[in-house]
Every structure is written in C-alpha cells, then in structure tokens.
Amino acid sequence: MIVEGTVLRGPELEPIRGRVVVEDGVITAVEEADVYSDDIVLPAFVNAHTHIGDSIAKEAGAGLSLDELVAPPDGLKHQLLRAASREETVDAMRRSLRLMSETGTAACIEFREGGVEGVEYIREAAASLPIDPVVLGRESEDAMHASDGFGASGARDADFDRLRNATREAEKLFGIHAGERDPHDINAALDLDPDFLVHMVHPEPLHYERLADNDIPVVVCPRSNLVTGVGVPPIRELTERTTVALGTDNVMLNSPSMFREMEFAAKLADVSASEVLQMATVNGAEIAGLNYGVIEPDREAKLLVLDGDSDNLAGAQDVVRAVVRRAGAADVRDVIV
C-alpha cells in the first residue's frame, strides 16, 4: 500500500510532500517526492484517557458537582452504570468506540469500571472494531490481571500501595487521577511511582519538580476539567517538564473526539500546534507502550488521511495548525489501521 500527500513525518510531525509505503501493516518507507494528492497523512490518534462506559449517560447530570457526577461509589454515573444491563452498556460503548475509530483514533487508554466484568464489557464492545483499547481495570487485583493494568481513582479514595506493587510485578501499566479538584492528592499519587498521572489541574512548585525529576508523564483532559468546574490544566508548564498526552475523559460529559480536544487545547494553552498534535498521537502511544503514533519506518501503519482540499482545509497556510485547530470528522478521507 502507498499513501501519498503531505505527510507529517516522524516524532516532530514535519510536513513533507511524499508518500508512505506500507507492507503487511508496517511502515517500510517514508519518501519525499513530487506527488499530486492534496491529502494530509498523519498518525492516527491515541486518546490517552477515556471512560467509555459513561456512554450510557451522555449529558446526564447537568449542574451537578464533580463528586456528584463521578465519585465512586455513589456518583450519578456509577448509579447509572449499575442500573444498566450488560447489553445496554456494551452497545453504548460499541457506539462510542466506533465513532472514535471512524474519526481517526487507533487506541484509547480506558479506565474501566466494574471489575473483571467491566473489562469483559469493553473487550466485547471492541471485538469487531478496528480500535485497540488499552484497558486498565479498576476495583480489584483480579481486574488488573484480566486487563492491561490498573487505573486508580485517586490517592484520597483508597490505599493503592498493594495494587501498585501487584501491577508492577505483573509488568503492566499503572495510572492514577491526581490534582483534579485540588493539589492535596498529588504527592501521594507521585509516591506510588505511577506510569502516568491524569488531570494535574492544580500542581504546585514541588509537584512540577517531582514530575521532572522522575519523568512521570501526564494526561490532560481540558474540556472535561472545564465542564466539571475544577479549572483547566497548566498545559504549557507541564509540557516544559514532562511528556504530556491528551484525553477526552468521560463520554458522559464530552464526545470522545480528539479533533475537538486538540482544538480546545490549542486555543486554551500557550503551546504550538505541533506540540498539541504530539499530545494526541506519539505521546499517548508512548505512555501506552504502542508501536505507532509516529510515521516512520518499522512502526505499525496506524494512519489518518484527511482531505486537504475539503472546503474546511483548502488554502491552509500551515498544515499542522490547520489539522489541530480546524480539522474535523467531515475532513476524514480514510483511516488506515
């Protein structure tokens, strides 16, 4: 397979005119060449933080606080999850995963409620779809062993030392929410030496130092943080200290659209378009341990092809900026996964 157009090459997403050569699902060459295609070829997205089960409760709970919406065990979303049947939940999750795959997301890092059964739900929902959920079980060590790791709610909710050690021994991924409502749970989360943190809306100087010293990545979810009223993450300050990736968080509150998340982050924060696109591709893939998110030889060919001659994108003077700040589902020509 050969894909031609303006290719956003390598981890720096350098725009070149040329082609991507794919054999048996792997990129074998990225070549500069005179080509006639107006297409824009970029890495498929990695959505680095999702709660796909919330698909059963879209736009529920208007006006509620963060705790009233999502805090375990009695936040509204947990009540709705318990009330829904397996068929209802799996179908709703499948719809969100299908939307994500059709709009260029190759993988998501899913914090999966419901223990082992919850892990089974998302495996079933994704089984027929070209998307790879990296599933982090919650609530029990069994859920961690049944999935790709453990996704902790937050250090103020429980003592996660035992689960952290078990996850490390299993050589699986451990992520934890931190600094979403206030800074008071950040040090305890960092003490666990997690593979990544989620949110970090309220870091203080000591937390920045610890992030940098220990090279702990952060996943930010700015649309979700704004909707829940907790503030917005200091994206510029975080990117100066560690790897930062982008997630869409609860489907209850936001569509799982990386296009929308990128645009919001780019217009909110003092970061370049290239940095935001890295947050949506290579950085999320790096956190999840995936061999894609970058267009270069020997990477899996997970690609998103946009119509550069669409009414929305035609005439763009800066291709990367246009992809980040204005591209959307209507501009998708093909998703190669």
C-alpha positions in Angstrom: 0.0 0.0 0.0 1.2 3.5 -0.8 -0.4 6.6 0.7 0.5 10.0 -0.8 0.1 13.6 0.0 1.5 16.0 2.7 2.9 13.5 5.2 3.5 14.6 8.8 6.7 12.7 9.3 8.5 11.5 12.4 8.0 12.5 16.1 8.3 16.2 15.2 5.5 15.8 12.7 7.5 17.5 9.9 5.3 18.2 6.9 6.8 16.8 3.7 5.4 16.2 0.2 5.7 12.5 -0.5 4.5 9.0 0.3 4.2 6.4 3.0 4.9 2.8 1.9 3.2 0.1 3.9 3.8 -3.7 3.8 1.9 -6.2 5.9 0.6 -3.4 8.2 4.1 -1.9 8.9 5.6 1.3 7.5 8.6 0.3 5.4 9.5 3.7 4.0 8.6 7.4 4.1 9.8 9.1 0.9 9.9 12.7 -0.2 8.6 13.0 -3.7 6.5 15.2 -6.1 3.0 13.9 -5.7 -0.3 15.2 -6.9 -2.5 14.3 -3.9 -4.0 17.0 -1.7 -4.4 14.5 1.1 -2.8 15.1 4.6 -1.4 12.0 6.1 -0.8 11.9 9.9 -0.5 9.3 12.6 -3.8 8.0 13.9 -4.8 9.4 17.3 -4.2 7.8 20.7 -6.9 9.0 23.2 -4.9 8.8 26.4 -7.8 8.9 28.9 -11.3 7.6 28.5 -14.3 6.3 30.5 -16.2 4.7 27.7 -18.8 3.1 30.0 -20.2 6.5 30.5 -21.6 6.3 27.0 -24.9 5.1 28.6 -25.3 8.5 30.3 -24.5 11.2 27.7 -25.3 14.7 29.0 -26.8 13.4 32.3 -26.3 15.3 35.5 -26.3 18.9 34.3 -25.5 21.2 37.1 -24.0 18.6 39.4 -20.6 18.9 41.1 -17.7 16.7 40.1 -18.2 14.4 43.1 -22.0 14.2 42.5 -21.3 13.2 38.9 -18.4 10.7 39.1 -17.2 10.0 42.6 -17.3 6.3 43.5 -19.4 4.6 44.6 -22.5 6.7 44.5 -21.8 9.4 41.9 -24.5 9.6 39.3 -22.5 7.8 36.6 -22.0 4.8 39.0 -25.7 4.7 39.8 -26.5 4.6 36.0 -23.8 2.0 35.3 -25.3 -0.3 38.0 -28.8 0.2 36.7 -27.9 -0.6 33.0 -28.0 -4.1 31.6 -24.9 -5.7 30.1 -26.4 -5.4 26.6 -27.2 -1.7 27.1 -23.8 -0.9 28.3 -21.9 -2.9 25.7 -24.0 -1.4 22.9 -23.4 2.1 24.1 -19.7 1.5 24.5 -19.5 0.0 21.0 -21.1 3.1 19.5 -18.5 5.4 21.1 -15.7 3.1 20.1 -17.0 3.0 16.5 -17.2 6.8 16.4 -13.7 7.1 17.7 -12.3 4.6 15.1 -14.2 6.3 12.2 -12.7 9.6 13.1 -9.1 8.5 13.3 -8.5 7.1 16.8 -6.5 3.9 16.8 -6.3 3.3 20.5 -7.5 4.7 23.8 -6.3 4.2 27.4 -9.5 3.2 29.2 -10.1 3.4 33.0 -12.7 0.6 33.1 -15.1 0.4 36.0 -16.9 -2.8 37.0 -14.0 -5.1 38.0 -13.4 -8.1 35.8 -16.9 -8.0 34.3 -16.3 -4.4 33.3 -13.1 -5.4 31.5 -15.1 -8.1 29.7 -17.7 -5.5 28.6 -15.2 -3.3 26.7 -13.4 -6.3 25.2 -16.8 -7.4 23.8 -17.7 -3.9 22.6 -14.4 -3.5 20.8 -14.2 -7.0 19.3 -15.5 -6.2 15.9 -13.9 -2.7 15.6 -10.5 -1.5 14.3 -9.6 0.2 17.6 -7.3 -1.0 20.4 -8.5 -0.2 23.9 -5.6 -0.3 26.4 -7.8 -1.4 29.3 -6.9 -0.5 32.9 -9.1 -2.5 35.2 -10.3 -0.9 38.4 -11.6 -2.0 41.8 -9.6 -5.2 42.3 -6.4 -7.0 41.6 -8.3 -9.6 39.6 -9.4 -6.8 37.3 -5.8 -5.7 36.8 -4.8 -9.2 35.9 -7.7 -9.5 33.4 -6.7 -6.3 31.7 -3.6 -4.3 30.6 -3.1 -2.7 34.0 -4.7 -0.7 36.8 -6.4 2.7 36.7 -6.7 4.2 40.1 -9.4 6.7 41.0 -7.2 8.9 43.2 -4.9 8.7 46.2 -7.5 10.2 48.5 -10.0 7.4 47.7 -8.0 4.4 48.9 -4.6 3.0 49.7 -3.2 1.7 46.4 0.2 0.5 47.6 -0.6 -3.2 47.3 -2.3 -2.8 43.9 0.7 -0.7 42.7 3.1 -3.4 43.7 1.0 -6.1 42.1 0.7 -4.1 38.9 4.5 -3.6 38.8 5.1 -7.3 39.4 2.8 -8.1 36.5 4.7 -5.6 34.4 1.5 -3.8 33.5 0.5 -0.2 33.2 -0.5 1.8 36.3 -2.2 5.2 36.0 -3.9 7.4 38.6 -6.0 10.5 38.7 -4.3 13.3 40.6 -4.7 17.1 41.2 -8.1 17.2 39.6 -10.0 19.1 42.4 -7.1 20.4 44.4 -3.4 19.7 44.9 -3.8 17.7 48.1 -3.6 14.2 46.5 -0.7 14.8 44.1 2.2 13.9 46.4 0.5 10.7 47.5 -0.1 9.8 43.8 3.6 10.6 43.0 4.7 8.4 45.9 3.2 5.4 44.1 5.7 6.0 41.2 2.9 5.7 38.6 3.5 5.2 34.9 1.4 8.3 34.3 -0.9 10.8 36.1 -4.3 12.0 34.8 -5.5 15.7 35.1 -3.0 17.6 37.2 -5.1 20.8 37.1 -3.6 22.1 40.4 0.1 21.3 40.6 2.3 23.3 42.9 6.0 24.1 42.5 7.1 20.9 44.4 4.9 18.8 42.1 6.5 20.2 39.0 9.9 19.4 40.4 8.9 15.8 41.2 7.4 15.3 37.7 10.6 16.5 36.1 12.9 14.6 38.4 11.0 11.3 38.0 10.0 11.8 34.3 6.3 10.9 35.0 4.0 11.6 32.1 0.7 13.5 32.5 -2.5 13.1 30.5 -4.6 16.3 30.4 -8.3 16.5 29.7 -9.1 20.2 29.4 -12.6 20.1 28.1 -13.7 17.8 30.9 -12.0 19.9 33.6 -13.8 23.0 32.3 -17.2 21.3 32.2 -16.8 20.0 35.8 -15.7 23.4 37.1 -12.4 22.3 38.5 -10.4 24.6 36.3 -8.0 24.0 33.4 -4.6 22.2 33.5 -1.5 24.3 33.1 -0.5 22.7 29.8 2.4 24.9 29.0 4.0 24.4 32.4 3.5 20.7 32.3 5.0 20.3 28.7 8.1 22.1 29.9 8.7 19.4 32.5 7.5 16.1 31.2 5.6 14.2 28.4 2.0 15.4 28.1 -0.7 13.5 26.3 -4.3 14.3 25.6 -7.5 12.5 26.6 -11.2 13.2 26.3 -12.2 11.7 29.7 -15.9 10.9 30.4 -18.2 10.3 27.5 -20.9 11.5 29.9 -19.6 15.0 29.6 -17.8 15.2 26.2 -17.8 13.4 22.9 -14.7 11.3 22.5 -13.4 13.4 19.7 -9.7 14.1 19.5 -10.4 16.8 16.9 -12.4 18.8 19.5 -9.9 18.1 22.3 -7.0 19.3 20.1 -8.7 22.5 19.0 -9.7 23.3 22.6 -6.2 22.6 24.0 -4.6 24.6 21.2 -6.8 27.7 21.7 -6.6 27.4 25.5 -2.9 27.0 26.1 0.3 28.7 25.0 1.6 25.6 23.1 2.4 25.1 19.4 0.2 23.2 17.1 2.9 20.6 16.7 3.1 20.1 20.5 -0.7 19.6 20.6 -0.7 17.1 17.8 2.2 15.2 19.5 0.0 15.1 22.6 -2.8 13.5 20.6 -0.5 10.9 18.8 3.1 10.0 19.7 2.9 10.9 23.4 -0.2 8.9 24.1 1.2 5.9 22.2 4.5 6.2 24.2 2.6 6.2 27.5 0.6 3.1 26.4 3.7 1.3 25.1 2.3 1.1 21.5 4.5 0.9 18.4 2.6 3.6 16.5 1.7 7.3 16.8 4.6 8.2 14.5 5.1 8.0 10.8 8.5 6.4 10.4 9.9 3.0 9.2 9.2 -0.1 11.4 6.2 1.5 13.1 2.7 -0.1 12.8 0.8 1.7 10.0 -2.0 3.4 12.0 -2.7 6.4 9.8 -5.3 9.1 9.4 -5.8 10.6 6.0 -7.6 14.0 5.7 -8.9 15.7 2.6 -6.6 18.7 2.3 -8.9 20.1 -0.5 -12.0 20.0 1.6 -13.9 23.3 1.9 -12.7 23.4 5.5 -9.0 22.8 4.9 -8.3 24.1 1.4 -6.0 27.1 1.3 -4.4 26.4 4.7 -1.1 28.1 5.0 0.1 26.0 7.9 -0.9 22.3 7.6 -0.2 21.2 11.1 -2.0 24.2 12.6 -5.0 23.5 10.3 -5.2 19.9 11.4 -5.1 20.8 15.1 -7.3 23.9 15.1 -9.9 23.3 12.4 -10.0 19.8 11.1 -12.9 17.6 11.9 -14.8 14.4 11.1 -16.1 15.8 7.8 -12.5 16.1 6.6 -11.6 12.4 7.1 -10.9 10.7 3.8 -9.6 7.4 5.2 -8.5 5.7 8.4 -5.8 3.0 7.9 -5.5 0.8 11.0 
